[in-house]
Amino acid sequence: MELKYLQTFKTIIEEGSFTKAAEKLSYTQSTITFQVGQLEQELSIKLFERVGRRMTLTKAGEQLYPYVNDVLTSVSRLHCFKNDLTEYKGILRIGAGETLLCYRLPPVLQKFHEYAPNARLFLQSMNCYDIRNELLNGTLDLGVFYENIGGLGNNLTLFSFGSYTMALVASPEIKKKYPDFITPNQSIPLPLIINESTCVFRQIFEQYLQRKSILLDHTIELWSIPTIKNLVKSSMGISYLPTFSIQNELKSGELEEIKTELTDAQLSAVCGYNSSKWVSPAMELFTQLIQSS
């Protein structure tokens, strides 16, 4: 039995369709269909059936899936063993929140590279909700994100990566014109420059604005934190960001904090993995570096 057939079967389930699995694995659609057919022939069972225009998993396919996971996990373990069980080898797929990746993870990544030069990291800047979901379905090995999103359940093993304050910031000119974000029932002709709508700290600030009945002009939605900061420094609007991501600008005076009543709001960062996942030496090293940072 070809391991690649098992990997294809697993990828179809994770991606939700033959087409997406073909894209993920860089195969043609016909190759995916052929490999599934070969696997079905070897096992003498039907793994997928057509319902309308969609291919869905059969009962036999559902029963096979955990066994395939076990086999592929064991193969992954063998790749790490080669000469010495304690060697840091293999591939780590890590999803990280944008602010954490830009401003908190670099020292951890530097140390990891020093200790594990033979390990390969695939890093991706991701929304925290997506990180949580991909950890739960096993797509990511590790995630570094804000646990404020909730919905973590008991299926993830988590390690603290610190608690952080946030600040509403503007250029000195904008703060002089609009210093009051505490008085309720007011309209302030400024845009909020911030991440996408599922960004944790954006949600915290927008909920605050709703409670205070403070209406802003509009929202400029960007992914890049450095770009957001540059626009705020240029007096294009205000932003609500983790304090660690703007401490240099606050120190230099390029940005200034505007007081709010969000004095108790904090972000709790964590590093986590799926509790059912085998922890490779490289994963263990990474989580140790997170805890000691």
Backbone as CSV, one residue per row, in Angstrom:
resi,resn,N_x,N_y,N_z,CA_x,CA_y,CA_z,C_x,C_y,C_z
1,MET,0.840,-1.196,0.000,0.000,0.000,0.000,0.874,1.245,0.000
2,GLU,0.619,2.149,-0.934,1.413,3.372,-1.068,1.002,4.390,0.003
3,LEU,2.014,4.912,0.704,1.736,5.945,1.708,1.122,7.188,1.081
4,LYS,1.514,7.466,-0.172,0.981,8.680,-0.804,-0.529,8.566,-1.020
5,TYR,-1.039,7.324,-1.167,-2.484,7.155,-1.296,-3.185,7.532,0.010
6,LEU,-2.553,7.140,1.119,-3.116,7.482,2.429,-3.088,8.995,2.648
7,GLN,-1.982,9.630,2.246,-1.865,11.082,2.400,-2.916,11.798,1.550
8,THR,-3.147,11.286,0.353,-4.171,11.870,-0.515,-5.553,11.748,0.116
9,PHE,-5.860,10.554,0.634,-7.147,10.327,1.311,-7.331,11.309,2.467
10,LYS,-6.292,11.486,3.298,-6.352,12.401,4.439,-6.535,13.848,3.973
11,THR,-5.838,14.228,2.917,-5.905,15.609,2.426,-7.281,15.925,1.854
12,ILE,-7.904,14.966,1.181,-9.264,15.175,0.650,-10.219,15.515,1.788
13,ILE,-10.111,14.780,2.887,-10.993,15.011,4.032,-10.711,16.369,4.660
14,GLU,-9.429,16.706,4.829,-9.066,17.973,5.466,-9.450,19.171,4.611
15,GLU,-9.286,19.037,3.277,-9.562,20.167,2.382,-11.031,20.243,1.972
16,GLY,-11.750,19.119,2.093,-13.180,19.141,1.828,-13.605,18.771,0.421
17,SER,-12.629,18.538,-0.477,-13.001,18.144,-1.839,-11.787,17.586,-2.574
18,PHE,-12.070,16.840,-3.664,-10.998,16.316,-4.507,-10.225,17.470,-5.152
19,THR,-10.953,18.493,-5.585,-10.321,19.625,-6.281,-9.337,20.361,-5.378
20,LYS,-9.767,20.669,-4.147,-8.879,21.385,-3.224,-7.701,20.528,-2.801
21,ALA,-7.925,19.206,-2.679,-6.823,18.305,-2.340,-5.796,18.286,-3.467
22,ALA,-6.270,18.297,-4.716,-5.361,18.326,-5.859,-4.508,19.592,-5.845
23,GLU,-5.127,20.733,-5.518,-4.387,21.993,-5.426,-3.360,21.949,-4.308
24,LYS,-3.751,21.406,-3.146,-2.864,21.349,-1.991,-1.651,20.463,-2.267
25,LEU,-1.875,19.348,-2.943,-0.809,18.378,-3.178,-0.101,18.580,-4.515
26,SER,-0.556,19.570,-5.283,0.009,19.841,-6.621,-0.151,18.631,-7.547
27,TYR,-1.299,17.971,-7.448,-1.645,16.862,-8.327,-2.713,17.322,-9.315
28,THR,-2.880,16.536,-10.385,-4.026,16.748,-11.260,-5.239,16.066,-10.647
29,GLN,-6.425,16.480,-11.089,-7.649,15.861,-10.591,-7.667,14.358,-10.897
30,SER,-7.155,13.989,-12.065,-7.157,12.577,-12.450,-6.231,11.755,-11.558
31,THR,-5.128,12.364,-11.101,-4.213,11.657,-10.207,-4.876,11.381,-8.864
32,ILE,-5.602,12.365,-8.353,-6.329,12.187,-7.096,-7.348,11.055,-7.235
33,THR,-8.111,11.085,-8.315,-9.135,10.053,-8.541,-8.497,8.672,-8.665
34,PHE,-7.363,8.605,-9.383,-6.670,7.329,-9.559,-6.185,6.775,-8.218
35,GLN,-5.576,7.636,-7.392,-5.033,7.173,-6.120,-6.139,6.695,-5.180
36,VAL,-7.250,7.393,-5.164,-8.381,6.953,-4.344,-8.883,5.599,-4.848
37,GLY,-8.966,5.458,-6.168,-9.406,4.195,-6.742,-8.488,3.043,-6.382
38,GLN,-7.177,3.295,-6.389,-6.204,2.261,-6.025,-6.350,1.873,-4.553
39,LEU,-6.566,2.875,-3.709,-6.730,2.601,-2.278,-8.010,1.798,-2.031
40,GLU,-9.082,2.177,-2.697,-10.341,1.448,-2.560,-10.197,0.005,-3.035
41,GLN,-9.430,-0.180,-4.120,-9.230,-1.529,-4.666,-8.427,-2.393,-3.704
42,GLU,-7.375,-1.806,-3.099,-6.537,-2.560,-2.170,-7.301,-2.949,-0.909
43,LEU,-8.195,-2.061,-0.453,-8.934,-2.315,0.784,-10.271,-3.019,0.531
44,SER,-10.663,-3.089,-0.744,-11.945,-3.704,-1.128,-13.136,-3.027,-0.453
45,ILE,-13.066,-1.685,-0.357,-14.171,-0.906,0.202,-14.370,0.363,-0.621
46,LYS,-15.516,0.958,-0.486,-15.810,2.231,-1.129,-15.585,3.338,-0.105
47,LEU,-14.711,4.288,-0.432,-14.366,5.349,0.516,-15.205,6.608,0.321
48,PHE,-15.592,6.889,-0.930,-16.376,8.086,-1.220,-17.559,7.698,-2.106
49,GLU,-18.653,8.454,-1.982,-19.798,8.260,-2.842,-20.325,9.621,-3.284
50,ARG,-20.908,9.640,-4.470,-21.403,10.909,-5.014,-22.821,11.166,-4.513
51,VAL,-23.012,12.334,-3.904,-24.330,12.789,-3.475,-24.594,14.109,-4.185
52,GLY,-25.455,14.070,-5.185,-25.649,15.259,-6.008,-24.382,15.520,-6.799
53,ARG,-23.822,16.700,-6.624,-22.589,17.062,-7.338,-21.356,16.923,-6.449
54,ARG,-21.547,16.442,-5.232,-20.440,16.366,-4.281,-20.065,14.927,-3.987
55,MET,-18.765,14.716,-3.698,-18.280,13.424,-3.242,-18.224,13.473,-1.720
56,THR,-18.914,12.550,-1.076,-18.943,12.527,0.383,-18.331,11.236,0.907
57,LEU,-17.873,11.288,2.137,-17.218,10.154,2.775,-18.246,9.088,3.136
58,THR,-17.930,7.829,2.825,-18.804,6.728,3.223,-18.550,6.377,4.688
59,LYS,-19.385,5.505,5.222,-19.194,5.043,6.598,-17.851,4.329,6.735
60,ALA,-17.485,3.539,5.730,-16.191,2.850,5.754,-15.048,3.859,5.743
61,GLY,-15.224,4.931,4.967,-14.198,5.974,4.926,-14.035,6.651,6.272
62,GLU,-15.158,6.914,6.957,-15.109,7.518,8.285,-14.363,6.621,9.263
63,GLN,-14.596,5.313,9.162,-13.943,4.368,10.067,-12.452,4.231,9.758
64,LEU,-12.087,4.423,8.489,-10.678,4.295,8.093,-9.847,5.494,8.529
65,TYR,-10.470,6.677,8.559,-9.723,7.930,8.760,-8.798,7.919,9.983
66,PRO,-9.253,7.515,11.187,-8.334,7.531,12.332,-7.150,6.590,12.170
67,TYR,-7.336,5.473,11.464,-6.219,4.560,11.229,-5.183,5.196,10.297
68,VAL,-5.665,5.904,9.288,-4.762,6.602,8.372,-3.978,7.669,9.128
69,ASN,-4.658,8.396,10.012,-3.973,9.404,10.832,-2.864,8.776,11.652
70,ASP,-3.147,7.629,12.263,-2.153,6.941,13.088,-0.935,6.538,12.257
71,VAL,-1.185,5.986,11.066,-0.088,5.538,10.201,0.796,6.717,9.798
72,LEU,0.169,7.803,9.354,0.944,8.958,8.881,1.681,9.638,10.030
73,THR,1.091,9.637,11.219,1.773,10.191,12.388,3.004,9.359,12.730
74,SER,2.872,8.042,12.643,4.008,7.158,12.927,5.127,7.361,11.911
75,VAL,4.757,7.555,10.652,5.759,7.819,9.614,6.480,9.129,9.907
76,SER,5.716,10.144,10.341,6.318,11.429,10.690,7.318,11.269,11.832
77,ARG,6.982,10.426,12.781,7.890,10.182,13.910,9.186,9.532,13.427
78,LEU,9.056,8.590,12.509,10.243,7.886,12.007,11.219,8.832,11.320
79,HIS,10.679,9.851,10.659,11.546,10.809,9.977,12.436,11.565,10.959
80,CYS,11.980,11.706,12.183,12.741,12.443,13.191,13.790,11.564,13.876
81,PHE,13.676,10.265,13.705,14.520,9.363,14.478,15.897,9.127,13.852
82,LYS,16.010,9.225,12.590,17.148,8.860,11.750,18.377,8.373,12.493
83,ASN,19.090,9.246,13.207,20.295,8.835,13.925,20.146,8.916,15.434
84,ASP,19.513,9.960,15.879,19.445,10.215,17.310,18.064,10.775,17.636
85,LEU,17.383,10.164,18.550,16.020,10.549,18.882,15.915,12.001,19.334
86,THR,16.990,12.536,19.898,16.939,13.894,20.435,17.320,14.949,19.406
87,GLU,17.644,14.548,18.171,17.993,15.547,17.159,16.750,16.335,16.768
88,TYR,16.954,17.617,16.526,15.845,18.476,16.134,15.786,18.539,14.614
89,LYS,14.959,17.670,14.046,14.832,17.617,12.597,13.359,17.657,12.220
90,GLY,13.140,17.598,10.908,11.764,17.565,10.426,11.222,18.949,10.121
91,ILE,9.929,18.990,9.835,9.242,20.215,9.433,8.243,20.626,10.501
92,LEU,8.217,21.914,10.832,7.212,22.457,11.737,6.369,23.480,10.979
93,ARG,5.074,23.273,10.991,4.158,24.234,10.374,3.533,25.065,11.489
94,ILE,3.845,26.357,11.481,3.445,27.246,12.572,2.618,28.405,12.026
95,GLY,1.447,28.618,12.613,0.648,29.792,12.310,0.754,30.773,13.466
96,ALA,0.908,32.049,13.156,1.085,33.053,14.216,0.300,34.313,13.895
97,GLY,-0.244,34.939,14.955,-0.893,36.226,14.796,0.103,37.266,14.327
98,GLU,-0.354,38.207,13.498,0.534,39.192,12.872,1.383,39.963,13.878
99,THR,0.762,40.509,14.930,1.539,41.298,15.890,2.551,40.438,16.629
100,LEU,2.164,39.224,16.980,3.079,38.325,17.688,4.238,37.913,16.793
101,LEU,3.941,37.650,15.532,4.991,37.253,14.590,5.981,38.394,14.353
102,CYS,5.472,39.601,14.272,6.347,40.761,13.984,7.184,41.183,15.184
103,TYR,6.593,41.152,16.386,7.231,41.833,17.513,7.596,40.946,18.704
104,ARG,7.019,39.756,18.798,7.313,38.919,19.962,8.048,37.625,19.615
105,LEU,7.851,37.114,18.414,8.442,35.831,18.061,9.890,35.863,17.559
106,PRO,10.383,36.969,16.973,11.745,36.939,16.430,12.824,36.406,17.373
107,PRO,12.873,36.803,18.674,13.901,36.224,19.552,13.747,34.711,19.726
108,VAL,12.507,34.242,19.779,12.257,32.796,19.896,12.733,32.076,18.637
109,LEU,12.425,32.646,17.482,12.822,32.031,16.219,14.336,32.001,16.066
110,GLN,15.007,33.064,16.526,16.463,33.107,16.462,17.083,31.996,17.307
111,LYS,16.587,31.824,18.523,17.108,30.767,19.392,16.799,29.383,18.827
112,PHE,15.602,29.232,18.278,15.232,27.938,17.701,16.190,27.567,16.580
113,HIS,16.531,28.543,15.738,17.453,28.276,14.628,18.839,27.899,15.152
114,GLU,19.253,28.516,16.254,20.558,28.189,16.827,20.592,26.744,17.330
115,TYR,19.517,26.336,18.018,19.463,25.004,18.610,19.086,23.922,17.601
116,ALA,18.346,24.298,16.565,17.831,23.300,15.616,18.051,23.745,14.174
117,PRO,19.313,23.856,13.757,19.590,24.340,12.396,19.080,23.402,11.303
118,ASN,18.829,22.133,11.644,18.366,21.174,10.646,16.846,21.073,10.557
119,ALA,16.153,21.755,11.433,14.692,21.771,11.370,14.231,22.826,10.376
120,ARG,13.110,22.582,9.740,12.570,23.524,8.758,11.255,24.096,9.280
121,LEU,11.192,25.414,9.333,9.993,26.096,9.800,9.205,26.647,8.619
122,PHE,7.902,26.353,8.605,6.996,26.984,7.659,6.094,27.903,8.474
123,LEU,6.397,29.208,8.404,5.673,30.203,9.199,4.625,30.900,8.347
124,GLN,3.469,31.129,8.954,2.406,31.824,8.245,1.714,32.804,9.177
125,SER,1.597,34.046,8.726,0.828,35.045,9.474,-0.647,34.770,9.247
126,MET,-1.381,34.564,10.346,-2.777,34.127,10.222,-3.670,34.815,11.245
127,ASN,-4.951,34.852,10.933,-5.958,35.284,11.892,-6.048,34.269,13.024
128,CYS,-6.265,34.747,14.240,-6.262,33.856,15.409,-7.349,32.781,15.330
129,TYR,-8.515,33.122,14.785,-9.582,32.133,14.656,-9.170,31.016,13.697
130,ASP,-8.493,31.396,12.613,-8.025,30.391,11.650,-6.961,29.497,12.281
131,ILE,-6.088,30.096,13.101,-5.059,29.302,13.788,-5.719,28.265,14.679
132,ARG,-6.691,28.711,15.479,-7.399,27.779,16.361,-8.023,26.634,15.570
133,ASN,-8.692,26.973,14.469,-9.388,25.952,13.690,-8.417,24.977,13.040
134,GLU,-7.289,25.481,12.548,-6.327,24.598,11.884,-5.559,23.745,12.886
135,LEU,-5.413,24.221,14.107,-4.846,23.366,15.154,-5.809,22.230,15.476
136,LEU,-7.088,22.549,15.558,-8.082,21.534,15.900,-8.218,20.470,14.819
137,ASN,-8.065,20.876,13.544,-8.190,19.862,12.487,-6.852,19.249,12.092
138,GLY,-5.774,19.673,12.756,-4.478,19.025,12.550,-3.654,19.564,11.407
139,THR,-4.092,20.655,10.758,-3.335,21.205,9.634,-2.029,21.859,10.090
140,LEU,-2.075,22.539,11.251,-0.884,23.176,11.812,-0.278,22.297,12.903
141,ASP,1.049,22.365,13.049,1.710,21.701,14.168,1.613,22.556,15.427
142,LEU,1.862,23.858,15.262,1.864,24.782,16.388,1.158,26.076,16.001
143,GLY,0.554,26.721,16.979,-0.050,28.021,16.752,0.347,28.979,17.853
144,VAL,0.605,30.227,17.488,0.909,31.277,18.457,-0.138,32.366,18.240
145,PHE,-1.028,32.533,19.220,-2.192,33.368,18.992,-2.742,33.883,20.320
146,TYR,-3.804,34.685,20.231,-4.437,35.235,21.425,-5.607,34.348,21.835
147,GLU,-5.576,33.855,23.072,-6.630,32.950,23.514,-7.938,33.684,23.811
148,ASN,-7.939,35.010,23.717,-9.168,35.796,23.921,-10.281,35.396,22.961
149,ILE,-9.945,34.720,21.876,-10.958,34.333,20.893,-11.915,33.288,21.452
150,GLY,-11.491,32.528,22.469,-12.352,31.512,23.071,-12.529,30.300,22.173
151,GLY,-13.431,29.418,22.590,-13.728,28.231,21.800,-12.595,27.230,21.716
152,LEU,-11.710,27.208,22.703,-10.535,26.342,22.637,-10.820,24.940,23.150
153,GLY,-11.787,24.786,24.036,-12.147,23.469,24.541,-10.986,22.779,25.238
154,ASN,-11.039,21.451,25.263,-9.998,20.657,25.917,-9.113,19.931,24.914
155,ASN,-9.224,20.291,23.647,-8.493,19.563,22.613,-7.135,20.158,22.291
156,LEU,-6.810,21.287,22.909,-5.520,21.934,22.648,-4.690,21.988,23.923
157,THR,-3.404,21.735,23.775,-2.443,21.926,24.861,-1.816,23.297,24.678
158,LEU,-1.926,24.155,25.701,-1.529,25.553,25.574,-0.451,25.928,26.587
159,PHE,0.442,26.832,26.151,1.481,27.384,27.007,1.402,28.906,26.924
160,SER,1.498,29.558,28.062,1.383,31.018,28.087,2.545,31.683,27.361
161,PHE,2.210,32.717,26.593,3.226,33.536,25.917,3.103,34.993,26.367
162,GLY,2.498,35.175,27.548,2.441,36.502,28.136,1.092,37.174,28.009
163,SER,0.839,38.134,28.897,-0.350,38.984,28.852,0.083,40.402,28.530
164,TYR,-0.685,41.069,27.675,-0.236,42.345,27.138,-1.347,43.397,27.187
165,THR,-0.934,44.620,27.473,-1.862,45.741,27.460,-2.023,46.254,26.028
166,MET,-3.047,47.086,25.844,-3.308,47.701,24.542,-3.445,49.207,24.725
167,ALA,-3.349,49.917,23.626,-3.440,51.373,23.710,-4.084,51.939,22.459
168,LEU,-4.903,52.962,22.663,-5.443,53.739,21.553,-4.414,54.811,21.228
169,VAL,-3.953,54.864,19.980,-2.859,55.775,19.630,-3.214,56.638,18.428
170,ALA,-2.552,57.782,18.384,-2.707,58.728,17.282,-1.427,59.541,17.171
171,SER,-1.320,60.292,16.107,-0.207,61.234,16.002,-0.422,62.361,17.011
172,PRO,0.636,63.090,17.393,0.466,64.214,18.329,-0.568,65.228,17.840
173,GLU,-0.605,65.473,16.517,-1.553,66.446,15.961,-2.998,65.981,16.139
174,ILE,-3.243,64.707,15.853,-4.603,64.172,15.982,-5.027,64.139,17.450
175,LYS,-4.119,63.772,18.330,-4.469,63.730,19.755,-4.840,65.121,20.267
176,LYS,-4.143,66.141,19.783,-4.445,67.505,20.223,-5.862,67.912,19.791
177,LYS,-6.283,67.463,18.604,-7.611,67.818,18.104,-8.719,66.981,18.747
178,TYR,-8.425,65.703,18.979,-9.467,64.787,19.455,-8.934,63.963,20.640
179,PRO,-8.793,64.583,21.802,-8.200,63.886,22.947,-9.205,63.097,23.794
180,ASP,-10.497,63.248,23.504,-11.513,62.682,24.399,-12.199,61.461,23.796
181,PHE,-11.848,60.268,24.286,-12.528,59.038,23.898,-13.172,58.386,25.128
182,ILE,-13.550,59.232,26.076,-14.200,58.751,27.296,-15.638,59.259,27.396
183,THR,-15.860,60.508,27.017,-17.209,61.079,27.057,-18.127,60.335,26.091
184,PRO,-19.268,59.852,26.580,-20.169,59.083,25.697,-20.972,59.974,24.762
185,ASN,-21.641,59.320,23.820,-22.585,59.969,22.905,-21.944,61.108,22.121
186,GLN,-20.880,60.778,21.428,-20.239,61.782,20.586,-19.855,61.172,19.242
187,SER,-19.735,62.045,18.246,-19.315,61.653,16.903,-17.953,62.271,16.636
188,ILE,-16.977,61.438,16.308,-15.604,61.901,16.099,-15.232,61.653,14.642
189,PRO,-14.909,62.710,13.887,-14.666,62.565,12.443,-13.273,62.013,12.122
190,LEU,-13.023,60.814,12.598,-11.747,60.144,12.354,-11.993,58.704,11.913
191,PRO,-11.139,58.162,11.046,-11.242,56.732,10.737,-10.456,55.891,11.735
192,LEU,-10.925,54.683,11.962,-10.174,53.691,12.724,-9.366,52.880,11.725
193,ILE,-8.047,52.840,11.911,-7.164,52.080,11.018,-6.744,50.819,11.763
194,ILE,-7.159,49.655,11.254,-7.061,48.445,12.065,-7.070,47.210,11.165
195,ASN,-6.829,46.043,11.772,-6.894,44.764,11.058,-8.327,44.414,10.664
196,GLU,-8.492,43.212,10.107,-9.793,42.743,9.635,-10.783,42.608,10.788
197,SER,-12.043,42.398,10.462,-13.115,42.445,11.459,-12.991,41.368,12.533
198,THR,-12.273,40.270,12.257,-12.108,39.206,13.257,-10.851,39.398,14.107
199,CYS,-10.183,40.527,13.954,-9.011,40.838,14.780,-9.458,41.024,16.236
200,VAL,-8.761,40.390,17.164,-9.174,40.390,18.570,-9.198,41.793,19.143
201,PHE,-8.123,42.560,18.950,-8.099,43.883,19.581,-9.029,44.865,18.880
202,ARG,-9.311,44.643,17.607,-10.342,45.462,16.947,-11.700,45.194,17.586
203,GLN,-12.017,43.937,17.836,-13.299,43.589,18.452,-13.436,44.218,19.834
204,ILE,-12.357,44.204,20.609,-12.382,44.799,21.948,-12.695,46.293,21.861
205,PHE,-12.036,46.983,20.931,-12.222,48.436,20.836,-13.585,48.787,20.258
206,GLU,-14.047,48.040,19.261,-15.356,48.347,18.686,-16.478,48.112,19.694
207,GLN,-16.316,47.101,20.540,-17.306,46.885,21.607,-17.306,48.053,22.596
208,TYR,-16.128,48.597,22.864,-16.014,49.765,23.745,-16.739,50.967,23.124
209,LEU,-16.513,51.191,21.828,-17.173,52.305,21.150,-18.693,52.155,21.213
210,GLN,-19.179,50.943,21.046,-20.625,50.709,21.117,-21.173,51.006,22.510
211,ARG,-20.443,50.565,23.533,-20.900,50.825,24.910,-20.945,52.314,25.209
212,LYS,-19.982,53.052,24.686,-19.902,54.493,24.949,-20.729,55.316,23.958
213,SER,-21.292,54.641,22.953,-22.033,55.345,21.886,-21.158,56.408,21.233
214,ILE,-19.911,56.018,20.959,-18.986,56.890,20.243,-18.940,56.426,18.791
215,LEU,-19.229,57.342,17.875,-19.294,57.011,16.456,-18.085,57.601,15.726
216,LEU,-17.321,56.745,15.045,-16.206,57.201,14.224,-16.655,57.352,12.777
217,ASP,-15.845,58.024,11.986,-16.201,58.330,10.605,-16.322,57.065,9.749
218,HIS,-15.267,56.244,9.733,-15.279,54.980,8.988,-14.086,54.145,9.433
219,THR,-13.912,52.976,8.820,-12.811,52.080,9.176,-11.945,51.799,7.958
220,ILE,-10.650,51.934,8.133,-9.685,51.532,7.109,-9.103,50.191,7.553
221,GLU,-9.349,49.176,6.767,-8.991,47.809,7.157,-7.729,47.358,6.428
222,LEU,-6.688,47.060,7.185,-5.398,46.640,6.617,-4.895,45.414,7.353
223,TRP,-4.033,44.637,6.703,-3.463,43.455,7.336,-2.130,43.770,8.016
224,SER,-1.328,44.633,7.406,0.030,44.886,7.881,0.058,45.877,9.044
225,ILE,0.585,45.452,10.183,0.709,46.341,11.341,1.670,47.501,11.058
226,PRO,2.844,47.279,10.435,3.704,48.415,10.099,3.003,49.457,9.225
227,THR,2.190,49.010,8.278,1.453,49.948,7.420,0.425,50.727,8.231
228,ILE,-0.268,50.042,9.126,-1.229,50.713,10.003,-0.532,51.803,10.804
229,LYS,0.610,51.463,11.388,1.337,52.450,12.207,1.784,53.645,11.366
230,ASN,2.251,53.397,10.159,2.709,54.498,9.304,1.577,55.450,8.964
231,LEU,0.387,54.904,8.697,-0.758,55.770,8.397,-1.175,56.579,9.615
232,VAL,-1.138,55.953,10.785,-1.496,56.676,12.012,-0.469,57.772,12.286
233,LYS,0.798,57.485,12.102,1.843,58.500,12.294,1.665,59.676,11.330
234,SER,1.075,59.379,10.156,0.850,60.427,9.159,-0.469,61.166,9.368
235,SER,-1.074,60.985,10.545,-2.320,61.678,10.916,-3.504,61.296,10.045
236,MET,-3.506,60.038,9.562,-4.622,59.563,8.745,-5.777,59.045,9.593
237,GLY,-5.528,58.777,10.880,-6.571,58.255,11.742,-5.983,57.736,13.036
238,ILE,-6.744,56.913,13.745,-6.306,56.353,15.015,-6.265,54.826,14.904
239,SER,-5.600,54.194,15.862,-5.611,52.734,15.899,-5.535,52.252,17.337
240,TYR,-5.991,51.019,17.552,-5.969,50.383,18.867,-5.133,49.121,18.735
241,LEU,-3.946,49.144,19.368,-2.961,48.098,19.122,-2.334,47.597,20.420
242,PRO,-1.765,46.376,20.390,-0.993,45.919,21.553,0.165,46.887,21.825
243,THR,0.353,47.225,23.076,1.358,48.233,23.425,2.753,47.816,22.983
244,PHE,3.067,46.509,23.028,4.411,46.081,22.639,4.714,46.362,21.170
245,SER,3.668,46.492,20.350,3.893,46.729,18.924,4.126,48.201,18.594
246,ILE,3.915,49.093,19.575,4.050,50.535,19.318,4.958,51.211,20.333
247,GLN,5.670,50.426,21.145,6.454,51.034,22.221,7.569,51.948,21.692
248,ASN,8.176,51.604,20.564,9.234,52.462,20.015,8.667,53.798,19.556
249,GLU,7.499,53.762,18.909,6.879,54.998,18.432,6.383,55.863,19.587
250,LEU,5.912,55.227,20.656,5.504,56.001,21.836,6.711,56.655,22.495
251,LYS,7.814,55.925,22.530,9.030,56.458,23.150,9.595,57.627,22.350
252,SER,9.534,57.531,21.017,10.084,58.587,20.171,9.152,59.784,20.047
253,GLY,7.887,59.604,20.425,6.926,60.695,20.309,6.209,60.741,18.976
254,GLU,6.479,59.778,18.090,5.780,59.745,16.806,4.303,59.408,16.999
255,LEU,4.028,58.612,18.027,2.649,58.295,18.394,2.432,58.661,19.858
256,GLU,1.183,59.000,20.186,0.832,59.286,21.571,-0.429,58.522,21.936
257,GLU,-0.511,58.115,23.201,-1.674,57.364,23.651,-2.817,58.306,24.007
258,ILE,-4.017,57.915,23.589,-5.229,58.622,23.967,-5.936,57.783,25.036
259,LYS,-6.261,58.402,26.154,-6.849,57.665,27.270,-8.263,57.172,26.941
260,THR,-8.556,55.962,27.400,-9.899,55.383,27.307,-10.230,54.781,28.674
261,GLU,-11.402,54.194,28.782,-11.764,53.480,30.003,-11.528,51.968,29.876
262,LEU,-10.716,51.594,28.886,-10.363,50.189,28.698,-9.106,49.849,29.504
263,THR,-9.095,50.236,30.749,-7.880,50.087,31.567,-7.590,48.638,31.942
264,ASP,-8.618,47.789,31.946,-8.423,46.394,32.351,-8.289,45.440,31.166
265,ALA,-8.413,45.966,29.962,-8.366,45.093,28.785,-6.951,44.565,28.563
266,GLN,-6.842,43.264,28.372,-5.543,42.643,28.121,-5.680,41.535,27.089
267,LEU,-4.591,41.312,26.367,-4.499,40.194,25.444,-3.665,39.099,26.101
268,SER,-4.138,37.871,26.040,-3.409,36.732,26.591,-2.911,35.874,25.434
269,ALA,-1.608,35.883,25.213,-1.029,35.121,24.110,-0.651,33.725,24.576
270,VAL,-0.817,32.759,23.677,-0.478,31.373,23.991,0.195,30.723,22.787
271,CYS,0.929,29.664,23.051,1.431,28.769,22.018,0.758,27.425,22.266
272,GLY,0.210,26.805,21.231,-0.509,25.566,21.458,-0.410,24.584,20.320
273,TYR,-0.814,23.339,20.627,-0.895,22.298,19.610,-2.051,21.366,19.949
274,ASN,-2.461,20.597,18.981,-3.541,19.628,19.184,-3.085,18.565,20.169
275,SER,-3.871,18.335,21.211,-3.475,17.426,22.285,-3.300,15.984,21.807
276,SER,-3.919,15.639,20.693,-3.791,14.279,20.176,-2.582,14.118,19.256
277,LYS,-1.872,15.203,19.010,-0.742,15.182,18.082,0.516,14.684,18.787
278,TRP,1.305,13.878,18.078,2.589,13.457,18.621,3.522,14.661,18.685
279,VAL,4.164,14.874,19.838,5.051,16.023,20.031,6.471,15.625,19.648
280,SER,6.941,16.131,18.526,8.289,15.836,18.058,9.299,16.604,18.915
281,PRO,10.584,16.198,18.880,11.603,16.964,19.611,11.630,18.441,19.226
282,ALA,11.424,18.728,17.932,11.432,20.132,17.486,10.252,20.903,18.073
283,MET,9.075,20.283,18.129,7.917,20.934,18.742,8.165,21.200,20.218
284,GLU,8.729,20.215,20.896,8.999,20.374,22.323,9.986,21.505,22.564
285,LEU,11.022,21.587,21.731,12.002,22.675,21.859,11.321,24.029,21.687
286,PHE,10.471,24.140,20.672,9.806,25.424,20.394,8.949,25.855,21.580
287,THR,8.185,24.930,22.152,7.318,25.291,23.278,8.158,25.651,24.518
288,GLN,9.317,25.016,24.690,10.203,25.361,25.800,10.749,26.783,25.631
289,LEU,11.107,27.131,24.416,11.609,28.486,24.151,10.522,29.532,24.378
290,ILE,9.285,29.193,24.013,8.156,30.093,24.252,7.992,30.348,25.751
291,GLN,8.061,29.286,26.544,7.840,29.408,27.984,8.965,30.157,28.672
292,SER,10.173,30.099,28.126,11.314,30.748,28.769,11.566,32.149,28.225
293,SER,10.745,32.582,27.237,10.981,33.906,26.619,10.478,35.033,27.528
